[in-house]
Amino acid sequence: MHVLADASMPLVNELADALTAQGVRLTLTTFQGRQPQPELLAQADALMIRSITTVDSQLLALAPKLRWLGTATIGTEHVDTAACKAAGVVFVSTPGVNANAVGDYVASAVSNFSLQRGQLPQGEVAIIGAGHTGRAAGQRLSGLGFTVHYYDPPLAELGVKGVHANWQRVLNSGVISCHVPLTQTGTHATYHLFDSAAIAALPAGCLLINASRGAVVEEQGLRQAMRAQQALHVVLDVWEHEPTIAADLMPWLLYATPHIAGHSVAGKVAGTLRLFEDVCATLLAPQQQVRLPQLSQLLERWPEATHKRQWQTLQAPTWQMLASWVRDIYDIRNDDQLLRHSAFTKEDFDRLRRNYAARAELSCGEVHGNDWLAQSEWQERLAQLTFSFKFIQEQ
């Protein structure tokens, strides 16, 4: 079996070697850049990609042997699933693998913004999309002390508790964070969900974060807000015309990053591992018992992204302390500066993603406290914060 994989996916060679050592017969080839070369596709039985690779009928025509396709991302809009089905290609994605990283990204954006201003943003937090990444972001912001609500009309129609379909409540919120796939058709299409009218309707001082897909927020609507000097704070990790970024918006944006919200080491390695687990069960060794390393074992290769950060406090931490701890582990400002100091070219955009530094997750943080951890208020807060920091009560 020939497996073709994006070279930027961590540990693809090591995981392939682990399988061949157990008698699984496979040949691994990697490709650089956004699209694999035709000569490589011609030999591929399985293809592993990330969000920058577009799979459509044209690519599938170049891969006549392809039987399995996996993307190490939660998003799937870069893959024509109907074309895969027609070609008899099994398609899998990896929802949830980078949810913690995206939640950390949102927490860092809000923490830095709050510390810079000396106060938390006013009003509720609206999370758009109550899936893996949306929940992770909401849990962290709840732990920081915000009232969080989840806008997800499709889930609301299914009767899922804890979500709503009140768009006006979203537009009235002080912080809005987008966590939806990009869809252009249907009752709840997300393409230009925030168009010029929706952007103009946001309250003064609103913080709008998009770490989902670029076209969820209309860049032309942002330009209108910028020209009107609207009192709006915007964080963009994704761009409507990636890898081309809206360079004219850069001076106006609060933080701008090159589509790296989910790029923690743990998130990226988990994506690679899950694809290998699936391709083994589906194609490479469905009748064979094979063992792949555990995620914790694989992460030991990146001590800079896994070593524990510890803080000790004898009093219940303030929001300022929590926000500073978030920033100690992941500081969005560093990624913002890397993009601002680039040439804003497509090549620079891809280079920043490809050469992204090893990044830890908030779960590496340990807070050591005493009696305040047993107080009822903190028991409720811990239910949210333990998705990130670990809290340890000491006598």
PDB file of N, CA, C and O in Angstrom, residues 252-281:
ATOM      1  N   TRP A 252      -5.616  48.033  11.500  1.00  0.00           N
ATOM      2  CA  TRP A 252      -6.859  48.217  12.247  1.00  0.00           C
ATOM      3  C   TRP A 252      -7.177  47.038  13.160  1.00  0.00           C
ATOM      4  O   TRP A 252      -7.835  47.184  14.187  1.00  0.00           O
ATOM      5  N   LEU A 253      -6.712  45.857  12.789  1.00  0.00           N
ATOM      6  CA  LEU A 253      -7.043  44.650  13.539  1.00  0.00           C
ATOM      7  C   LEU A 253      -6.352  44.644  14.900  1.00  0.00           C
ATOM      8  O   LEU A 253      -5.210  45.089  15.037  1.00  0.00           O
ATOM      9  N   LEU A 254      -7.029  44.090  15.883  1.00  0.00           N
ATOM     10  CA  LEU A 254      -6.445  43.945  17.219  1.00  0.00           C
ATOM     11  C   LEU A 254      -5.328  42.911  17.185  1.00  0.00           C
ATOM     12  O   LEU A 254      -4.194  43.179  17.592  1.00  0.00           O
ATOM     13  N   TYR A 255      -5.637  41.702  16.726  1.00  0.00           N
ATOM     14  CA  TYR A 255      -4.638  40.651  16.539  1.00  0.00           C
ATOM     15  C   TYR A 255      -4.916  39.973  15.210  1.00  0.00           C
ATOM     16  O   TYR A 255      -6.071  39.759  14.830  1.00  0.00           O
ATOM     17  N   ALA A 256      -3.852  39.590  14.512  1.00  0.00           N
ATOM     18  CA  ALA A 256      -3.957  38.918  13.225  1.00  0.00           C
ATOM     19  C   ALA A 256      -2.927  37.804  13.178  1.00  0.00           C
ATOM     20  O   ALA A 256      -1.745  38.031  13.467  1.00  0.00           O
ATOM     21  N   THR A 257      -3.351  36.604  12.816  1.00  0.00           N
ATOM     22  CA  THR A 257      -2.459  35.442  12.811  1.00  0.00           C
ATOM     23  C   THR A 257      -2.713  34.599  11.558  1.00  0.00           C
ATOM     24  O   THR A 257      -3.775  34.690  10.943  1.00  0.00           O
ATOM     25  N   PRO A 258      -1.758  33.763  11.156  1.00  0.00           N
ATOM     26  CA  PRO A 258      -1.830  33.040   9.884  1.00  0.00           C
ATOM     27  C   PRO A 258      -2.466  31.652   9.976  1.00  0.00           C
ATOM     28  O   PRO A 258      -1.845  30.643   9.647  1.00  0.00           O
ATOM     29  N   HIS A 259      -3.704  31.584  10.428  1.00  0.00           N
ATOM     30  CA  HIS A 259      -4.457  30.331  10.508  1.00  0.00           C
ATOM     31  C   HIS A 259      -3.710  29.281  11.336  1.00  0.00           C
ATOM     32  O   HIS A 259      -3.459  28.162  10.905  1.00  0.00           O
ATOM     33  N   ILE A 260      -3.400  29.658  12.568  1.00  0.00           N
ATOM     34  CA  ILE A 260      -2.628  28.770  13.450  1.00  0.00           C
ATOM     35  C   ILE A 260      -3.354  28.529  14.789  1.00  0.00           C
ATOM     36  O   ILE A 260      -2.739  27.980  15.705  1.00  0.00           O
ATOM     37  N   ALA A 261      -4.615  28.914  14.888  1.00  0.00           N
ATOM     38  CA  ALA A 261      -5.303  28.791  16.174  1.00  0.00           C
ATOM     39  C   ALA A 261      -5.238  27.374  16.726  1.00  0.00           C
ATOM     40  O   ALA A 261      -5.088  27.164  17.924  1.00  0.00           O
ATOM     41  N   GLY A 262      -5.342  26.387  15.868  1.00  0.00           N
ATOM     42  CA  GLY A 262      -5.335  24.996  16.327  1.00  0.00           C
ATOM     43  C   GLY A 262      -3.983  24.333  16.297  1.00  0.00           C
ATOM     44  O   GLY A 262      -3.885  23.104  16.438  1.00  0.00           O
ATOM     45  N   HIS A 263      -2.897  25.110  16.146  1.00  0.00           N
ATOM     46  CA  HIS A 263      -1.579  24.530  15.895  1.00  0.00           C
ATOM     47  C   HIS A 263      -0.756  24.249  17.148  1.00  0.00           C
ATOM     48  O   HIS A 263       0.466  24.421  17.140  1.00  0.00           O
ATOM     49  N   SER A 264      -1.369  23.799  18.207  1.00  0.00           N
ATOM     50  CA  SER A 264      -0.556  23.303  19.319  1.00  0.00           C
ATOM     51  C   SER A 264       0.103  21.997  18.899  1.00  0.00           C
ATOM     52  O   SER A 264      -0.388  21.302  17.991  1.00  0.00           O
ATOM     53  N   VAL A 265       1.198  21.661  19.546  1.00  0.00           N
ATOM     54  CA  VAL A 265       1.857  20.387  19.258  1.00  0.00           C
ATOM     55  C   VAL A 265       0.894  19.226  19.501  1.00  0.00           C
ATOM     56  O   VAL A 265       0.777  18.316  18.677  1.00  0.00           O
ATOM     57  N   ALA A 266       0.196  19.258  20.634  1.00  0.00           N
ATOM     58  CA  ALA A 266      -0.717  18.159  20.971  1.00  0.00           C
ATOM     59  C   ALA A 266      -1.806  18.018  19.927  1.00  0.00           C
ATOM     60  O   ALA A 266      -2.180  16.902  19.539  1.00  0.00           O
ATOM     61  N   GLY A 267      -2.348  19.136  19.444  1.00  0.00           N
ATOM     62  CA  GLY A 267      -3.411  19.074  18.451  1.00  0.00           C
ATOM     63  C   GLY A 267      -2.933  18.504  17.130  1.00  0.00           C
ATOM     64  O   GLY A 267      -3.613  17.673  16.519  1.00  0.00           O
ATOM     65  N   LYS A 268      -1.766  18.936  16.685  1.00  0.00           N
ATOM     66  CA  LYS A 268      -1.267  18.452  15.395  1.00  0.00           C
ATOM     67  C   LYS A 268      -0.865  16.976  15.455  1.00  0.00           C
ATOM     68  O   LYS A 268      -1.156  16.207  14.536  1.00  0.00           O
ATOM     69  N   VAL A 269      -0.199  16.592  16.535  1.00  0.00           N
ATOM     70  CA  VAL A 269       0.206  15.186  16.657  1.00  0.00           C
ATOM     71  C   VAL A 269      -1.019  14.287  16.791  1.00  0.00           C
ATOM     72  O   VAL A 269      -1.076  13.196  16.205  1.00  0.00           O
ATOM     73  N   ALA A 270      -2.016  14.724  17.532  1.00  0.00           N
ATOM     74  CA  ALA A 270      -3.236  13.931  17.687  1.00  0.00           C
ATOM     75  C   ALA A 270      -3.921  13.717  16.346  1.00  0.00           C
ATOM     76  O   ALA A 270      -4.485  12.643  16.082  1.00  0.00           O
ATOM     77  N   GLY A 271      -3.881  14.736  15.478  1.00  0.00           N
ATOM     78  CA  GLY A 271      -4.470  14.583  14.153  1.00  0.00           C
ATOM     79  C   GLY A 271      -3.762  13.526  13.335  1.00  0.00           C
ATOM     80  O   GLY A 271      -4.399  12.671  12.698  1.00  0.00           O
ATOM     81  N   THR A 272      -2.432  13.559  13.340  1.00  0.00           N
ATOM     82  CA  THR A 272      -1.664  12.547  12.614  1.00  0.00           C
ATOM     83  C   THR A 272      -1.948  11.157  13.163  1.00  0.00           C
ATOM     84  O   THR A 272      -2.182  10.199  12.404  1.00  0.00           O
ATOM     85  N   LEU A 273      -1.926  11.019  14.480  1.00  0.00           N
ATOM     86  CA  LEU A 273      -2.141   9.719  15.102  1.00  0.00           C
ATOM     87  C   LEU A 273      -3.513   9.160  14.767  1.00  0.00           C
ATOM     88  O   LEU A 273      -3.662   7.974  14.440  1.00  0.00           O
ATOM     89  N   ARG A 274      -4.545  10.013  14.817  1.00  0.00           N
ATOM     90  CA  ARG A 274      -5.890   9.519  14.542  1.00  0.00           C
ATOM     91  C   ARG A 274      -6.035   9.050  13.100  1.00  0.00           C
ATOM     92  O   ARG A 274      -6.709   8.057  12.819  1.00  0.00           O
ATOM     93  N   LEU A 275      -5.375   9.733  12.176  1.00  0.00           N
ATOM     94  CA  LEU A 275      -5.442   9.286  10.783  1.00  0.00           C
ATOM     95  C   LEU A 275      -4.777   7.922  10.614  1.00  0.00           C
ATOM     96  O   LEU A 275      -5.298   7.054   9.903  1.00  0.00           O
ATOM     97  N   PHE A 276      -3.645   7.717  11.258  1.00  0.00           N
ATOM     98  CA  PHE A 276      -2.987   6.419  11.149  1.00  0.00           C
ATOM     99  C   PHE A 276      -3.835   5.321  11.786  1.00  0.00           C
ATOM    100  O   PHE A 276      -3.899   4.198  11.272  1.00  0.00           O
ATOM    101  N   GLU A 277      -4.477   5.634  12.896  1.00  0.00           N
ATOM    102  CA  GLU A 277      -5.358   4.647  13.523  1.00  0.00           C
ATOM    103  C   GLU A 277      -6.487   4.261  12.583  1.00  0.00           C
ATOM    104  O   GLU A 277      -6.838   3.078  12.457  1.00  0.00           O
ATOM    105  N   ASP A 278      -7.059   5.242  11.905  1.00  0.00           N
ATOM    106  CA  ASP A 278      -8.186   4.960  11.023  1.00  0.00           C
ATOM    107  C   ASP A 278      -7.765   4.216   9.758  1.00  0.00           C
ATOM    108  O   ASP A 278      -8.415   3.256   9.342  1.00  0.00           O
ATOM    109  N   VAL A 279      -6.660   4.654   9.147  1.00  0.00           N
ATOM    110  CA  VAL A 279      -6.244   3.997   7.912  1.00  0.00           C
ATOM    111  C   VAL A 279      -5.810   2.559   8.174  1.00  0.00           C
ATOM    112  O   VAL A 279      -5.976   1.674   7.321  1.00  0.00           O
ATOM    113  N   CYS A 280      -5.298   2.286   9.369  1.00  0.00           N
ATOM    114  CA  CYS A 280      -4.966   0.899   9.730  1.00  0.00           C
ATOM    115  C   CYS A 280      -6.221   0.049   9.819  1.00  0.00           C
ATOM    116  O   CYS A 280      -6.295  -1.046   9.255  1.00  0.00           O
ATOM    117  N   ALA A 281      -7.209   0.559  10.550  1.00  0.00           N
ATOM    118  CA  ALA A 281      -8.445  -0.204  10.752  1.00  0.00           C
ATOM    119  C   ALA A 281      -9.237  -0.357   9.465  1.00  0.00           C
ATOM    120  O   ALA A 281      -9.942  -1.355   9.279  1.00  0.00           O
TER     121      ALA A 281
END
